[in-house]
């Protein structure tokens, strides 16, 4: 091999058989996303409920009784 000849490798493509390809999936680490603990609709619903309870307490303090229509 001292004469600096390049060795050529012939390709061999099989005409029969199965082709096998192994692909390994790797995880992509991304920046974590900040998720709200409560949704906006839940927060709105809670504020509406709290406001209704406060109004009811204020009206009870004033002595206003509610008559149920049932």
mmCIF file of C-alpha atoms in Angstrom:
data_model
loop_
_atom_site.group_PDB
_atom_site.id
_atom_site.type_symbol
_atom_site.label_atom_id
_atom_site.label_comp_id
_atom_site.label_asym_id
_atom_site.label_seq_id
_atom_site.Cartn_x
_atom_site.Cartn_y
_atom_site.Cartn_z
ATOM 1 C CA UNK A 1 0.000 0.000 0.000
ATOM 2 C CA UNK A 2 2.959 2.247 -0.298
ATOM 3 C CA UNK A 3 2.092 3.175 -3.872
ATOM 4 C CA UNK A 4 -0.817 5.472 -2.709
ATOM 5 C CA UNK A 5 -3.521 3.678 -4.699
ATOM 6 C CA UNK A 6 -7.033 4.153 -3.484
ATOM 7 C CA UNK A 7 -8.972 1.005 -2.854
ATOM 8 C CA UNK A 8 -12.405 1.033 -4.397
ATOM 9 C CA UNK A 9 -15.233 -0.817 -2.713
ATOM 10 C CA UNK A 10 -17.978 -2.039 -5.015
ATOM 11 C CA UNK A 11 -21.553 -1.474 -3.901
ATOM 12 C CA UNK A 12 -23.719 -4.504 -3.481
ATOM 13 C CA UNK A 13 -27.482 -4.020 -3.582
ATOM 14 C CA UNK A 14 -29.437 -7.148 -2.759
ATOM 15 C CA UNK A 15 -32.324 -7.993 -5.081
ATOM 16 C CA UNK A 16 -34.164 -10.127 -2.525
ATOM 17 C CA UNK A 17 -34.767 -9.796 1.170
ATOM 18 C CA UNK A 18 -35.964 -7.150 3.576
ATOM 19 C CA UNK A 19 -34.660 -3.662 4.013
ATOM 20 C CA UNK A 20 -34.193 -2.806 7.668
ATOM 21 C CA UNK A 21 -33.880 0.715 8.990
ATOM 22 C CA UNK A 22 -33.669 1.472 12.698
ATOM 23 C CA UNK A 23 -34.600 4.983 13.699
ATOM 24 C CA UNK A 24 -34.087 6.055 17.267
ATOM 25 C CA UNK A 25 -36.276 8.857 18.514
ATOM 26 C CA UNK A 26 -34.685 11.435 20.753
ATOM 27 C CA UNK A 27 -36.445 13.763 23.130
ATOM 28 C CA UNK A 28 -36.396 17.469 22.437
ATOM 29 C CA UNK A 29 -36.311 19.437 25.667
ATOM 30 C CA UNK A 30 -38.197 22.678 25.366
ATOM 31 C CA UNK A 31 -38.869 25.553 27.709
ATOM 32 C CA UNK A 32 -41.715 24.784 30.144
ATOM 33 C CA UNK A 33 -44.930 26.654 29.563
ATOM 34 C CA UNK A 34 -46.620 28.388 32.474
ATOM 35 C CA UNK A 35 -50.194 27.201 32.826
ATOM 36 C CA UNK A 36 -52.727 29.025 35.002
ATOM 37 C CA UNK A 37 -54.009 27.084 37.980
ATOM 38 C CA UNK A 38 -57.524 28.349 37.309
ATOM 39 C CA UNK A 39 -59.081 29.198 33.997
ATOM 40 C CA UNK A 40 -60.412 32.674 33.335
ATOM 41 C CA UNK A 41 -64.007 31.448 33.201
ATOM 42 C CA UNK A 42 -63.627 29.749 36.574
ATOM 43 C CA UNK A 43 -62.217 32.948 38.089
ATOM 44 C CA UNK A 44 -65.117 34.983 36.645
ATOM 45 C CA UNK A 45 -67.618 32.470 38.010
ATOM 46 C CA UNK A 46 -66.043 32.625 41.465
ATOM 47 C CA UNK A 47 -66.123 36.435 41.500
ATOM 48 C CA UNK A 48 -69.801 36.390 40.470
ATOM 49 C CA UNK A 49 -70.596 33.925 43.252
ATOM 50 C CA UNK A 50 -68.679 35.971 45.811
ATOM 51 C CA UNK A 51 -70.449 39.163 44.728
ATOM 52 C CA UNK A 52 -73.841 37.451 44.990
ATOM 53 C CA UNK A 53 -73.029 36.184 48.489
ATOM 54 C CA UNK A 54 -71.905 39.644 49.606
ATOM 55 C CA UNK A 55 -75.105 41.233 48.277
ATOM 56 C CA UNK A 56 -77.172 38.592 50.050
ATOM 57 C CA UNK A 57 -75.351 39.252 53.345
ATOM 58 C CA UNK A 58 -75.853 42.999 52.965
ATOM 59 C CA UNK A 59 -79.562 42.560 52.298
ATOM 60 C CA UNK A 60 -79.908 40.216 55.279
ATOM 61 C CA UNK A 61 -78.291 42.884 57.462
ATOM 62 C CA UNK A 62 -80.835 45.414 56.237
ATOM 63 C CA UNK A 63 -83.683 43.015 57.045
ATOM 64 C CA UNK A 64 -84.936 42.377 53.512
ATOM 65 C CA UNK A 65 -86.512 38.945 53.270
ATOM 66 C CA UNK A 66 -86.772 37.060 50.041
ATOM 67 C CA UNK A 67 -89.970 35.191 49.264
ATOM 68 C CA UNK A 68 -89.408 32.021 47.300
ATOM 69 C CA UNK A 69 -91.766 31.534 44.363
ATOM 70 C CA UNK A 70 -91.889 27.739 44.727
#
